[in-house]
């Protein structure tokens, strides 16, 4: 059954309200620079470190906005969601801060670190198979049983408005940005970035970076319509999900371009960032840098914001240790 | 032959001069906090992140102070040193910035990442065996051959004054500190910390943290005289060297206490920091947190600066991967 509710597209006023609402629950994350990467690319890169964010990822912004925007009556039933990881633990964190129940459906293949973190914040996990179809089917059961408010990981105006606060901070922290790049999976961060930039910094180009092995957004962007894959395989476990109508709205209207990187390029960029910047970040966060390194001409001489989206990684199974 | 030159003990004026001298060449590193660790310890911890420092460690402060304080005539002959790693690459970095030669003696067992970094900055490495006696013997040859200015990794007033700028920044960044803790190897960072605190924040207790497997500073502190081991074995590769007269001066006069941690405790604290704070740091930097976790009573309810001294680690051989 198709949902016929007209889609609400959040505005920058929603972003301002979200920022006030979530401020007590999130970090204003630092922006780091690296002369090594600046010289390597020939650009000025500003890394917005959401890996240092509460719950270890930017997703806590959207999750907190949704949870703390609920009425008392809604909140009493709790919240539920499906997620490859960071949204699950962000929603668990937010629900824990408000003291309400949180049920999440996660692929059984999600990183153990993320499952542990969800449980650490008090979330209850139901596992599904690692495919969009399985995840949505299992979730329907969980939601029916709990009656909790569904907070979609990205196709939700409350979530997009929350994620948009990240770019707002970045603009306050770095003057004269020419461009910003973030990973794209379902498109929540990119949509929030487009929302903020189009409202208060329309001259800033928004680029999205995607694993070549899960390049549904890239193909959608080129085709002019949503193309969804069911179960792509990539080391960037946060980026396997497809665009939905709300995020497609922002991607199709505001994104300047989408670049892709191979698995090898992603792992190499991830390891190089750990080595040179001394920060722990997820494979998903390495995709923007991997695409910058192979598209230097696009970025040369420009001031570029790079959103490091999260740092929840299994330290026992680092991708360069495999094989 | 014993050196009979009276030891010069640097003053806080030397620290102020050092800070002006090195400012163009170093980062003012950020201070991070972690509500997880605060709750775990029952204290407020402020992590001074010298792992984000230029060349990846605090040692670049002392190295830059020494290199940029040289006369033109001295500088023309270059600099030389022996070091377990971070001082070697810091001195190479500083010499590279000034455009002068740098020769370093390093143990053949030093982490490959550190050797690569030294060469990346233009330093020339001569290897020695992993013992104090071998290192000093090989170094004497290298110094005789090159005639370069010897910049000792810690027993040098220029170096101690440079390291002292770290605590000066910490005091500017965090109000109302009660205590500060840093790792102790040769004692350069601890000496600099004592120098700054005793001069401008005498109420702040200075604690040192040391691997139990290389606890010569602990035993020296308890015995009231320098006790040196020749070749201790610890995962904290930066902390194997013994105290010398200048650093012993500060340790014996200003350090409140020295705590030790086992190899297992160090690795556990290191991994936990990577996991919860999303920062890459060396085993040596985990020693303070490891000792805090086992001496919570000392730190409970206090505002404590924790100096994260460096982040130059071999990502291919992480200590929890071994065995």
Coordinates of C-alpha atoms in Angstrom, one line a residue:
Chain A
X1 CA 0.0 0.0 0.0
X2 CA 1.5 3.3 -1.0
X3 CA 1.5 6.1 1.5
X4 CA -0.4 8.9 0.0
X5 CA 0.4 11.5 2.7
X6 CA 2.0 14.5 1.0
X7 CA 5.7 14.6 1.8
X8 CA 6.6 17.4 4.2
X9 CA 9.9 19.1 3.1
X10 CA 11.6 20.6 6.1
X11 CA 12.7 24.3 5.9
X12 CA 15.6 26.2 7.5
X13 CA 13.3 27.3 10.3
X14 CA 13.0 23.6 11.1
X15 CA 16.7 23.4 11.2
X16 CA 16.9 26.3 13.6
X17 CA 14.3 24.8 15.8
X18 CA 16.1 21.4 15.7
X19 CA 19.4 23.0 16.7
X20 CA 17.8 24.6 19.8
X21 CA 16.0 21.3 20.7
X22 CA 19.1 19.0 20.4
X23 CA 21.8 21.4 21.7
X24 CA 21.8 19.9 25.2
X25 CA 22.2 16.4 23.9
X26 CA 24.9 16.7 21.2
X27 CA 28.5 17.9 20.9
X28 CA 29.5 20.9 18.7
X29 CA 32.1 18.8 17.1
X30 CA 35.5 20.2 16.2
X31 CA 36.8 20.8 12.7
X32 CA 40.3 19.4 12.0
X33 CA 42.7 20.2 9.3
X34 CA 45.7 18.3 7.9
X35 CA 48.6 20.0 6.1
X36 CA 49.5 16.6 4.7
X37 CA 46.1 16.2 3.0
X38 CA 46.0 19.8 1.9
X39 CA 49.3 19.4 0.1
X40 CA 48.3 16.0 -1.3
X41 CA 45.1 17.4 -2.9
X42 CA 46.2 21.0 -3.5
X43 CA 43.1 22.2 -1.6
X44 CA 42.1 23.4 1.9
X45 CA 40.2 20.6 3.5
X46 CA 38.2 21.1 6.7
X47 CA 37.2 17.9 8.4
X48 CA 34.0 18.2 10.4
X49 CA 34.5 15.4 13.0
X50 CA 31.2 13.8 13.7
X51 CA 33.1 10.7 14.7
X52 CA 33.5 12.6 18.0
X53 CA 29.8 13.2 18.2
X54 CA 27.6 11.7 21.0
X55 CA 26.9 8.0 20.2
X56 CA 29.8 8.3 17.7
X57 CA 28.0 9.6 14.6
X58 CA 26.1 12.6 13.2
X59 CA 22.9 10.5 13.2
X60 CA 22.3 11.5 16.8
X61 CA 21.3 14.9 15.6
X62 CA 18.3 13.7 13.7
X63 CA 17.5 11.1 16.2
X64 CA 17.5 13.6 19.1
X65 CA 15.4 16.0 17.1
X66 CA 12.8 13.4 16.5
X67 CA 12.7 12.0 20.0
X68 CA 12.7 15.4 21.8
X69 CA 10.0 16.7 19.5
X70 CA 7.5 14.0 20.5
X71 CA 4.5 14.9 22.6
X72 CA 4.3 13.3 26.0
X73 CA 1.6 10.9 24.7
X74 CA 3.7 9.9 21.7
X75 CA 6.8 9.5 23.8
X76 CA 5.1 7.2 26.2
X77 CA 4.9 4.5 23.5
X78 CA 8.6 4.9 22.7
X79 CA 10.3 4.9 19.3
X80 CA 11.3 2.2 16.8
X81 CA 13.4 2.0 13.7
X82 CA 15.5 -0.1 11.3
X83 CA 19.1 0.8 10.7
X84 CA 22.4 -0.5 9.6
X85 CA 23.9 0.7 12.8
X86 CA 24.5 4.4 13.6
X87 CA 20.9 5.5 13.5
X88 CA 20.0 2.5 15.7
X89 CA 22.4 3.5 18.3
X90 CA 21.7 7.2 18.0
X91 CA 18.0 6.6 18.5
X92 CA 18.8 4.4 21.4
X93 CA 20.9 7.2 22.9
X94 CA 18.2 9.8 22.3
X95 CA 15.4 7.6 23.7
X96 CA 17.6 6.8 26.7
X97 CA 18.1 10.5 27.4
X98 CA 14.4 11.0 27.3
X99 CA 13.8 7.8 29.3
X100 CA 11.5 6.1 26.7
X101 CA 11.7 2.7 25.1
X102 CA 13.5 2.1 21.8
X103 CA 13.2 -0.9 19.5
X104 CA 15.5 -1.3 16.6
X105 CA 15.8 -3.8 13.7
X106 CA 19.4 -4.4 12.6
X107 CA 20.9 -6.6 10.0
X108 CA 22.5 -9.6 11.7
X109 CA 25.7 -8.7 9.8
X110 CA 25.9 -5.2 11.4
X111 CA 29.2 -4.6 13.2
X112 CA 29.3 -6.0 16.7
X113 CA 30.5 -2.7 18.0
X114 CA 27.3 -1.1 16.9
X115 CA 25.1 -3.8 18.3
X116 CA 26.9 -3.6 21.6
X117 CA 26.5 0.2 21.6
X118 CA 22.7 0.0 21.0
X119 CA 22.4 -2.4 23.9
X120 CA 24.6 -0.2 26.0
X121 CA 22.2 2.7 25.5
X122 CA 19.2 0.6 26.4
X123 CA 17.9 -0.2 22.9
X124 CA 16.3 -3.6 22.2
X125 CA 17.5 -5.2 18.9
X126 CA 15.6 -7.5 16.6
X127 CA 17.8 -8.9 13.9
X128 CA 17.0 -9.2 10.2
X129 CA 18.8 -10.4 7.0
X130 CA 21.1 -7.9 5.4
X131 CA 18.7 -6.7 2.7
X132 CA 16.3 -3.8 2.4
X133 CA 13.4 -6.2 1.8
X134 CA 14.1 -8.3 4.9
X135 CA 14.7 -5.2 7.1
X136 CA 11.4 -3.6 6.1
X137 CA 9.5 -6.8 6.6
X138 CA 10.9 -7.6 10.1
X139 CA 10.4 -3.9 11.0
X140 CA 6.7 -4.0 10.2
X141 CA 6.3 -6.8 12.7
X142 CA 8.2 -5.0 15.4
X143 CA 6.4 -1.8 14.9
X144 CA 3.0 -3.5 15.0
X145 CA 4.0 -5.2 18.3
X146 CA 5.3 -2.1 20.1
X147 CA 3.2 0.7 18.7
X148 CA 6.2 3.0 19.0
X149 CA 6.8 6.1 16.8
X150 CA 8.7 5.2 13.7
X151 CA 11.7 7.3 13.2
X152 CA 13.0 6.5 9.8
X153 CA 16.8 6.6 9.6
X154 CA 16.7 9.3 6.9
X155 CA 13.4 9.6 5.0
X156 CA 11.9 11.7 7.8
X157 CA 11.7 15.6 7.9
X158 CA 12.6 15.6 11.6
X159 CA 15.7 13.6 10.9
X160 CA 16.8 15.6 7.9
X161 CA 16.3 18.9 9.8
X162 CA 18.5 17.4 12.6
X163 CA 21.3 16.3 10.3
X164 CA 21.2 19.8 8.7
X165 CA 22.5 21.3 12.0
X166 CA 25.9 19.8 11.2
X167 CA 26.5 22.0 8.1
X168 CA 25.2 25.0 10.0
X169 CA 27.9 24.5 12.6
X170 CA 30.5 23.9 9.8
X171 CA 29.6 27.2 8.3
X172 CA 30.0 28.9 11.6
X173 CA 33.4 27.2 12.1
X174 CA 34.9 27.7 8.7
X175 CA 34.7 31.0 6.7
X176 CA 34.6 31.1 2.9
X177 CA 33.8 27.5 2.1
X178 CA 33.6 26.7 -1.6
X179 CA 32.3 23.2 -1.4
X180 CA 31.3 20.5 1.0
X181 CA 31.3 16.7 0.5
X182 CA 29.7 14.0 2.5
X183 CA 29.0 10.3 2.1
X184 CA 25.7 9.2 0.6
X185 CA 23.7 6.1 1.6
X186 CA 20.1 6.9 2.2
X187 CA 20.8 10.5 1.8
X188 CA 20.0 11.9 5.2
X189 CA 23.3 13.8 5.8
X190 CA 23.4 15.0 2.2
X191 CA 19.8 16.2 2.4
X192 CA 20.5 18.1 5.6
X193 CA 23.6 19.6 4.0
X194 CA 21.6 20.6 0.9
X195 CA 18.9 22.1 3.1
X196 CA 21.4 24.3 5.1
X197 CA 23.5 25.3 2.2
X198 CA 20.6 26.2 -0.1
X199 CA 19.2 28.4 2.6
X200 CA 22.2 30.3 4.0
X201 CA 25.2 29.5 1.7
X202 CA 23.8 28.9 -1.8
X203 CA 27.2 29.4 -3.3
X204 CA 28.7 26.3 -1.6
X205 CA 28.7 23.2 -3.9
X206 CA 27.4 20.1 -2.3
X207 CA 29.0 16.9 -3.5
X208 CA 28.1 13.3 -2.5
X209 CA 30.5 10.4 -2.3
X210 CA 29.4 6.8 -2.6
X211 CA 31.0 3.3 -2.7
X212 CA 31.1 2.0 -6.3
X213 CA 29.8 -1.3 -5.0
X214 CA 26.6 0.5 -3.7
X215 CA 26.3 3.3 -6.3
X216 CA 22.5 3.4 -6.4
X217 CA 22.5 7.2 -5.6
X218 CA 25.0 7.8 -8.4
X219 CA 22.9 5.9 -10.9
X220 CA 19.8 7.5 -9.6
X221 CA 21.4 11.0 -10.0
X222 CA 22.5 10.2 -13.6
X223 CA 19.1 8.7 -14.5
X224 CA 17.0 11.3 -12.9
X225 CA 14.9 8.8 -10.9
X226 CA 15.4 6.7 -7.8
X227 CA 17.1 3.4 -8.5
X228 CA 17.3 1.1 -5.5
X229 CA 19.5 -2.0 -5.0
X230 CA 18.3 -4.6 -2.5
X231 CA 21.5 -5.8 -0.9
X232 CA 24.7 -4.2 -2.1
X233 CA 28.0 -5.4 -0.6
X234 CA 30.5 -2.8 0.6
X235 CA 33.0 -2.3 3.4
X236 CA 31.2 1.0 3.9
X237 CA 28.4 -0.6 5.9
X238 CA 26.6 2.6 6.6
X239 CA 26.0 3.3 3.0
X240 CA 24.1 0.3 1.7
X241 CA 20.6 1.8 1.9
X242 CA 18.7 3.4 -1.0
X243 CA 17.4 6.9 -1.5
X244 CA 13.8 7.6 -0.6
X245 CA 11.4 10.3 -1.8
X246 CA 12.4 13.0 0.7
X247 CA 16.1 12.6 0.3
X248 CA 15.7 12.2 -3.4
X249 CA 14.0 15.6 -3.4
X250 CA 17.2 17.2 -2.0
X251 CA 19.6 15.1 -4.0
X252 CA 17.9 15.7 -7.3
X253 CA 17.5 19.5 -6.7
X254 CA 20.7 20.6 -4.9
X255 CA 23.6 18.1 -5.3
X256 CA 26.3 19.3 -7.7
X257 CA 27.7 15.9 -8.4
X258 CA 28.2 12.4 -7.0
X259 CA 31.5 10.6 -7.1
X260 CA 32.3 6.9 -6.4
X261 CA 35.2 5.0 -5.0
X262 CA 36.2 1.3 -5.1
X263 CA 36.5 -0.8 -2.0
X264 CA 40.3 -0.6 -2.2
X265 CA 40.3 3.1 -2.5
X266 CA 37.9 3.4 0.5
X267 CA 40.1 1.2 2.7
X268 CA 43.3 3.0 1.6
X269 CA 41.8 6.4 2.3
X270 CA 40.5 5.2 5.7
X271 CA 43.9 3.9 6.8
X272 CA 45.6 7.0 5.5
X273 CA 43.3 9.2 7.6
X274 CA 43.9 7.1 10.7
X275 CA 47.6 7.3 10.1
X276 CA 47.9 11.0 9.3
X277 CA 45.0 12.6 11.2
X278 CA 45.1 10.2 14.2
X279 CA 41.3 9.8 14.2
X280 CA 39.2 6.7 14.3
X281 CA 36.5 6.7 11.7
X282 CA 34.3 4.3 9.9
X283 CA 34.9 3.0 6.4
X284 CA 31.8 5.0 5.3
X285 CA 33.6 8.3 6.3
X286 CA 36.6 7.5 4.1
X287 CA 34.5 7.6 0.9
X288 CA 34.6 11.4 0.5
X289 CA 38.3 11.6 0.9
X290 CA 38.8 8.6 -1.4
X291 CA 36.8 10.4 -4.1
X292 CA 38.6 13.7 -3.5
X293 CA 41.9 11.9 -4.0
X294 CA 40.8 10.6 -7.4
X295 CA 39.1 13.8 -8.5
X296 CA 41.7 16.4 -7.4
X297 CA 40.9 18.7 -10.3
X298 CA 37.4 19.3 -8.9
X299 CA 38.7 20.4 -5.6
X300 CA 42.1 22.0 -6.3
X301 CA 42.5 25.5 -4.9
X302 CA 39.1 25.4 -3.1
X303 CA 38.1 25.4 0.5
X304 CA 36.3 22.2 1.0
X305 CA 34.3 20.9 4.0
X306 CA 34.6 17.1 4.5
X307 CA 32.1 15.5 6.8
X308 CA 33.5 12.7 8.8
X309 CA 30.2 11.0 9.6
X310 CA 31.0 8.5 12.4
X311 CA 33.6 6.5 14.2
X312 CA 31.8 3.3 15.3
X313 CA 34.1 0.6 14.0
X314 CA 35.1 -2.9 15.2
X315 CA 38.7 -2.5 16.3
X316 CA 39.1 -6.2 16.1
X317 CA 38.3 -6.5 12.4
X318 CA 39.8 -3.5 10.7
X319 CA 39.4 -3.9 6.9
X320 CA 43.2 -3.7 6.2
X321 CA 43.6 -6.7 8.6
X322 CA 41.4 -9.0 6.5
X323 CA 42.7 -11.6 4.1
Chain B
X1 CA 84.1 10.9 31.6
X2 CA 81.5 12.8 33.7
X3 CA 80.3 16.1 32.3
X4 CA 81.1 18.7 34.9
X5 CA 79.2 21.6 33.3
X6 CA 76.7 22.9 35.8
X7 CA 73.2 21.9 34.8
X8 CA 71.0 24.8 33.5
X9 CA 67.5 24.6 34.8
X10 CA 65.1 26.3 32.5
X11 CA 62.7 28.9 34.0
X12 CA 59.2 30.0 33.0
X13 CA 60.7 32.9 31.0
X14 CA 62.4 30.2 28.9
X15 CA 58.9 28.7 28.4
X16 CA 57.5 32.0 27.3
X17 CA 60.4 32.5 24.8
X18 CA 60.0 28.9 23.6
X19 CA 56.3 29.4 23.0
X20 CA 56.9 32.5 20.8
X21 CA 59.7 30.7 19.0
X22 CA 57.8 27.6 18.1
X23 CA 54.3 28.9 17.6
X24 CA 54.5 29.1 13.8
X25 CA 55.6 25.5 13.6
X26 CA 53.2 23.7 16.0
X27 CA 49.5 23.2 16.5
X28 CA 47.6 24.5 19.5
X29 CA 46.1 21.1 20.0
X30 CA 42.5 20.6 21.1
X31 CA 41.3 19.4 24.4
X32 CA 38.7 16.6 24.2
X33 CA 36.3 15.3 26.9
X34 CA 34.4 12.1 27.2
X35 CA 31.3 11.7 29.3
X36 CA 31.9 7.9 29.2
X37 CA 35.3 8.2 30.9
X38 CA 34.1 10.9 33.3
X39 CA 31.4 8.6 34.5
X40 CA 33.7 5.6 34.6
X41 CA 36.2 7.5 36.8
X42 CA 33.9 9.9 38.7
X43 CA 36.1 12.8 37.7
X44 CA 36.3 15.4 35.0
X45 CA 39.0 14.4 32.5
X46 CA 40.4 16.8 29.9
X47 CA 42.5 15.1 27.3
X48 CA 45.1 17.4 25.7
X49 CA 45.5 15.8 22.3
X50 CA 49.1 16.0 21.3
X51 CA 48.5 13.0 19.1
X52 CA 47.1 15.7 16.7
X53 CA 50.3 17.7 17.1
X54 CA 52.6 18.3 14.1
X55 CA 54.8 15.2 13.5
X56 CA 52.2 13.4 15.6
X57 CA 53.6 14.0 19.1
X58 CA 54.3 16.7 21.8
X59 CA 58.1 16.2 21.2
X60 CA 57.9 18.6 18.2
X61 CA 57.6 21.4 20.8
X62 CA 61.0 20.8 22.4
X63 CA 62.6 19.9 19.0
X64 CA 61.4 23.1 17.4
X65 CA 62.6 25.2 20.4
X66 CA 66.0 23.7 20.1
X67 CA 66.3 23.9 16.3
X68 CA 64.9 27.4 15.9
X69 CA 67.0 28.7 18.8
X70 CA 70.3 27.7 17.1
X71 CA 72.6 30.4 15.7
X72 CA 73.2 30.4 12.0
X73 CA 76.7 28.9 12.5
X74 CA 75.3 26.1 14.7
X75 CA 72.5 25.5 12.4
X76 CA 74.7 25.1 9.4
X77 CA 76.1 21.9 10.9
X78 CA 72.7 20.5 11.5
X79 CA 71.4 18.5 14.5
X80 CA 71.6 15.0 15.7
X81 CA 70.0 12.8 18.4
X82 CA 69.1 9.4 19.6
X83 CA 65.4 8.5 20.2
X84 CA 63.0 5.7 20.4
X85 CA 60.9 7.4 17.8
X86 CA 58.9 10.6 18.4
X87 CA 61.8 12.8 19.2
X88 CA 63.6 11.5 16.1
X89 CA 60.8 12.4 13.8
X90 CA 60.1 15.7 15.7
X91 CA 63.7 16.8 15.3
X92 CA 63.6 15.7 11.6
X93 CA 60.4 17.8 11.2
X94 CA 61.9 20.8 12.9
X95 CA 65.2 20.5 11.0
X96 CA 63.3 20.2 7.8
X97 CA 61.4 23.4 8.5
X98 CA 64.6 25.2 9.0
X99 CA 66.3 23.5 6.1
X100 CA 69.2 21.9 8.0
X101 CA 70.5 18.3 8.2
X102 CA 69.2 15.9 10.9
X103 CA 70.9 12.6 11.8
X104 CA 69.1 10.3 14.2
X105 CA 70.0 7.0 16.0
X106 CA 67.0 4.8 16.4
X107 CA 66.6 1.3 17.9
X108 CA 66.2 -1.2 15.0
X109 CA 63.0 -2.3 16.9
X110 CA 61.4 1.1 16.7
X111 CA 58.0 1.1 15.0
X112 CA 58.2 1.1 11.2
X113 CA 55.7 4.0 11.1
X114 CA 58.1 6.1 13.1
X115 CA 61.1 5.2 10.9
X116 CA 59.1 6.0 7.8
X117 CA 58.0 9.3 9.2
X118 CA 61.6 10.3 10.1
X119 CA 62.7 9.6 6.5
X120 CA 59.6 11.4 5.2
X121 CA 60.7 14.6 7.0
X122 CA 64.2 14.2 5.6
X123 CA 66.0 12.7 8.6
X124 CA 68.8 10.2 8.2
X125 CA 68.6 7.1 10.4
X126 CA 71.4 5.0 11.9
X127 CA 70.1 2.0 13.7
X128 CA 71.3 0.7 17.1
X129 CA 70.3 -2.2 19.4
X130 CA 67.3 -1.6 21.6
X131 CA 69.3 -0.7 24.8
X132 CA 70.4 2.5 26.3
X133 CA 74.0 1.4 26.2
X134 CA 73.9 0.6 22.5
X135 CA 72.0 3.7 21.6
X136 CA 74.6 6.0 23.4
X137 CA 77.6 4.2 21.8
X138 CA 76.2 4.3 18.3
X139 CA 75.2 7.9 18.8
X140 CA 78.7 9.0 19.9
X141 CA 80.0 7.7 16.5
X142 CA 77.3 9.5 14.5
X143 CA 77.8 12.8 16.4
X144 CA 81.6 12.6 15.9
X145 CA 81.1 12.1 12.1
X146 CA 78.6 14.8 11.5
X147 CA 79.5 17.5 14.1
X148 CA 75.8 18.4 14.4
X149 CA 74.3 20.0 17.5
X150 CA 73.1 17.3 19.9
X151 CA 69.5 17.8 20.9
X152 CA 68.9 15.2 23.6
X153 CA 65.4 13.8 23.6
X154 CA 64.7 15.1 27.1
X155 CA 67.8 16.0 29.2
X156 CA 68.1 19.4 27.6
X157 CA 66.8 22.7 28.9
X158 CA 65.7 23.8 25.5
X159 CA 63.6 20.6 25.1
X160 CA 62.1 20.8 28.6
X161 CA 61.2 24.5 28.0
X162 CA 59.5 23.5 24.7
X163 CA 57.5 20.6 26.2
X164 CA 56.4 23.0 29.0
X165 CA 54.4 25.0 26.4
X166 CA 51.9 22.1 26.3
X167 CA 50.8 22.6 29.9
X168 CA 50.7 26.3 29.4
X169 CA 48.1 25.8 26.6
X170 CA 46.2 23.3 28.8
X171 CA 45.9 25.9 31.5
X172 CA 44.6 28.4 29.0
X173 CA 42.1 25.9 27.7
X174 CA 40.7 24.4 30.9
X175 CA 39.9 26.5 34.0
X176 CA 40.2 25.2 37.5
X177 CA 42.4 22.2 37.0
X178 CA 43.2 20.2 40.1
X179 CA 45.7 17.8 38.7
X180 CA 47.5 16.8 35.5
X181 CA 48.9 13.4 34.6
X182 CA 51.3 12.5 31.8
X183 CA 53.4 9.4 30.9
X184 CA 56.9 9.3 32.1
X185 CA 59.8 7.8 30.2
X186 CA 62.9 10.0 30.2
X187 CA 60.8 12.7 31.9
X188 CA 60.8 15.5 29.3
X189 CA 57.0 16.0 29.2
X190 CA 56.7 15.6 33.0
X191 CA 59.5 18.0 33.6
X192 CA 57.9 20.6 31.3
X193 CA 54.6 20.1 33.1
X194 CA 56.3 20.6 36.5
X195 CA 58.0 23.7 35.2
X196 CA 54.8 25.3 34.0
X197 CA 52.7 24.3 36.9
X198 CA 55.1 25.2 39.6
X199 CA 55.5 28.7 38.0
X200 CA 51.9 29.6 37.2
X201 CA 49.6 27.0 38.8
X202 CA 51.3 25.7 41.8
X203 CA 48.1 24.2 43.2
X204 CA 47.8 21.7 40.4
X205 CA 49.2 18.3 41.3
X206 CA 51.4 16.7 38.7
X207 CA 51.2 12.9 38.5
X208 CA 53.3 10.7 36.3
X209 CA 52.3 7.3 34.8
X210 CA 54.7 4.6 33.9
X211 CA 54.6 1.0 32.6
X212 CA 55.2 -1.5 35.4
X213 CA 57.6 -3.2 33.0
X214 CA 59.7 -0.1 32.7
X215 CA 59.2 1.4 36.2
X216 CA 62.6 2.9 36.7
X217 CA 61.1 6.4 37.3
X218 CA 58.7 4.9 39.9
X219 CA 61.6 3.2 41.7
X220 CA 63.8 6.2 41.4
X221 CA 61.0 8.4 42.9
X222 CA 60.6 6.0 45.8
X223 CA 64.3 5.6 46.4
X224 CA 65.2 9.3 46.1
X225 CA 67.9 8.7 43.4
X226 CA 68.0 7.9 39.7
X227 CA 67.7 4.1 39.0
X228 CA 68.2 3.3 35.4
X229 CA 67.4 0.1 33.6
X230 CA 69.2 -0.7 30.4
X231 CA 66.6 -2.4 28.2
X232 CA 63.1 -2.7 29.6
X233 CA 60.5 -4.4 27.6
X234 CA 57.1 -2.7 27.2
X235 CA 54.4 -2.1 24.6
X236 CA 54.8 1.6 25.5
X237 CA 57.8 2.0 23.3
X238 CA 58.2 5.7 24.0
X239 CA 58.7 5.1 27.7
X240 CA 61.7 2.8 27.9
X241 CA 64.4 5.4 28.5
X242 CA 65.7 6.4 32.0
X243 CA 65.6 9.7 33.9
X244 CA 68.6 12.0 33.6
X245 CA 69.8 14.8 35.9
X246 CA 67.7 17.6 34.5
X247 CA 64.5 15.6 34.4
X248 CA 65.3 14.0 37.8
X249 CA 65.5 17.6 39.2
X250 CA 61.9 18.3 38.2
X251 CA 60.6 14.8 39.1
X252 CA 62.1 14.7 42.5
X253 CA 61.1 18.3 43.4
X254 CA 57.6 18.7 41.9
X255 CA 55.9 15.3 41.0
X256 CA 53.1 14.4 43.5
X257 CA 53.2 10.7 42.8
X258 CA 54.0 8.1 40.1
X259 CA 51.6 5.3 39.2
X260 CA 52.3 2.2 37.2
X261 CA 50.2 0.0 34.9
X262 CA 50.7 -3.5 33.6
X263 CA 51.0 -4.3 29.9
X264 CA 47.5 -5.7 29.9
X265 CA 46.1 -2.6 31.6
X266 CA 47.9 -0.3 29.1
X267 CA 46.6 -2.2 26.0
X268 CA 43.0 -2.3 27.5
X269 CA 43.1 1.4 28.2
X270 CA 44.5 2.1 24.7
X271 CA 41.8 0.1 23.0
X272 CA 39.0 1.6 25.1
X273 CA 40.2 5.1 24.3
X274 CA 40.2 4.4 20.5
X275 CA 36.7 2.9 20.9
X276 CA 35.1 5.6 23.0
X277 CA 37.0 8.7 22.0
X278 CA 37.7 7.8 18.4
X279 CA 41.3 8.9 18.5
X280 CA 44.4 7.1 17.4
X281 CA 47.0 7.2 20.1
X282 CA 50.2 5.3 21.0
X283 CA 50.4 2.7 23.7
X284 CA 52.5 5.2 25.7
X285 CA 49.6 7.6 25.9
X286 CA 47.3 5.0 27.3
X287 CA 49.4 4.6 30.5
X288 CA 48.0 7.7 32.3
X289 CA 44.4 6.5 31.7
X290 CA 45.3 3.0 32.7
X291 CA 46.6 4.3 36.0
X292 CA 43.6 6.6 36.5
X293 CA 41.3 3.6 36.1
X294 CA 43.1 1.6 38.8
X295 CA 43.5 4.6 41.2
X296 CA 40.1 6.2 40.9
X297 CA 40.2 7.3 44.6
X298 CA 43.0 9.7 43.8
X299 CA 41.1 11.4 41.0
X300 CA 37.5 11.2 42.0
X301 CA 35.7 14.6 42.0
X302 CA 38.7 16.4 40.6
X303 CA 39.3 18.2 37.3
X304 CA 42.2 16.3 35.7
X305 CA 44.3 17.1 32.6
X306 CA 45.4 14.0 30.8
X307 CA 48.2 14.5 28.3
X308 CA 47.8 12.3 25.2
X309 CA 51.4 12.5 24.1
X310 CA 51.4 11.1 20.6
X311 CA 49.7 9.1 17.8
X312 CA 52.4 7.5 15.8
X313 CA 51.5 3.8 15.8
X314 CA 51.8 1.0 13.3
X315 CA 48.3 0.4 12.2
X316 CA 49.3 -3.1 10.9
X317 CA 50.5 -4.3 14.2
X318 CA 48.1 -3.1 16.9
X319 CA 48.8 -4.6 20.2
X320 CA 45.4 -6.2 20.6
X321 CA 45.9 -8.0 17.3
X322 CA 49.0 -9.9 18.6
X323 CA 49.1 -13.4 19.7

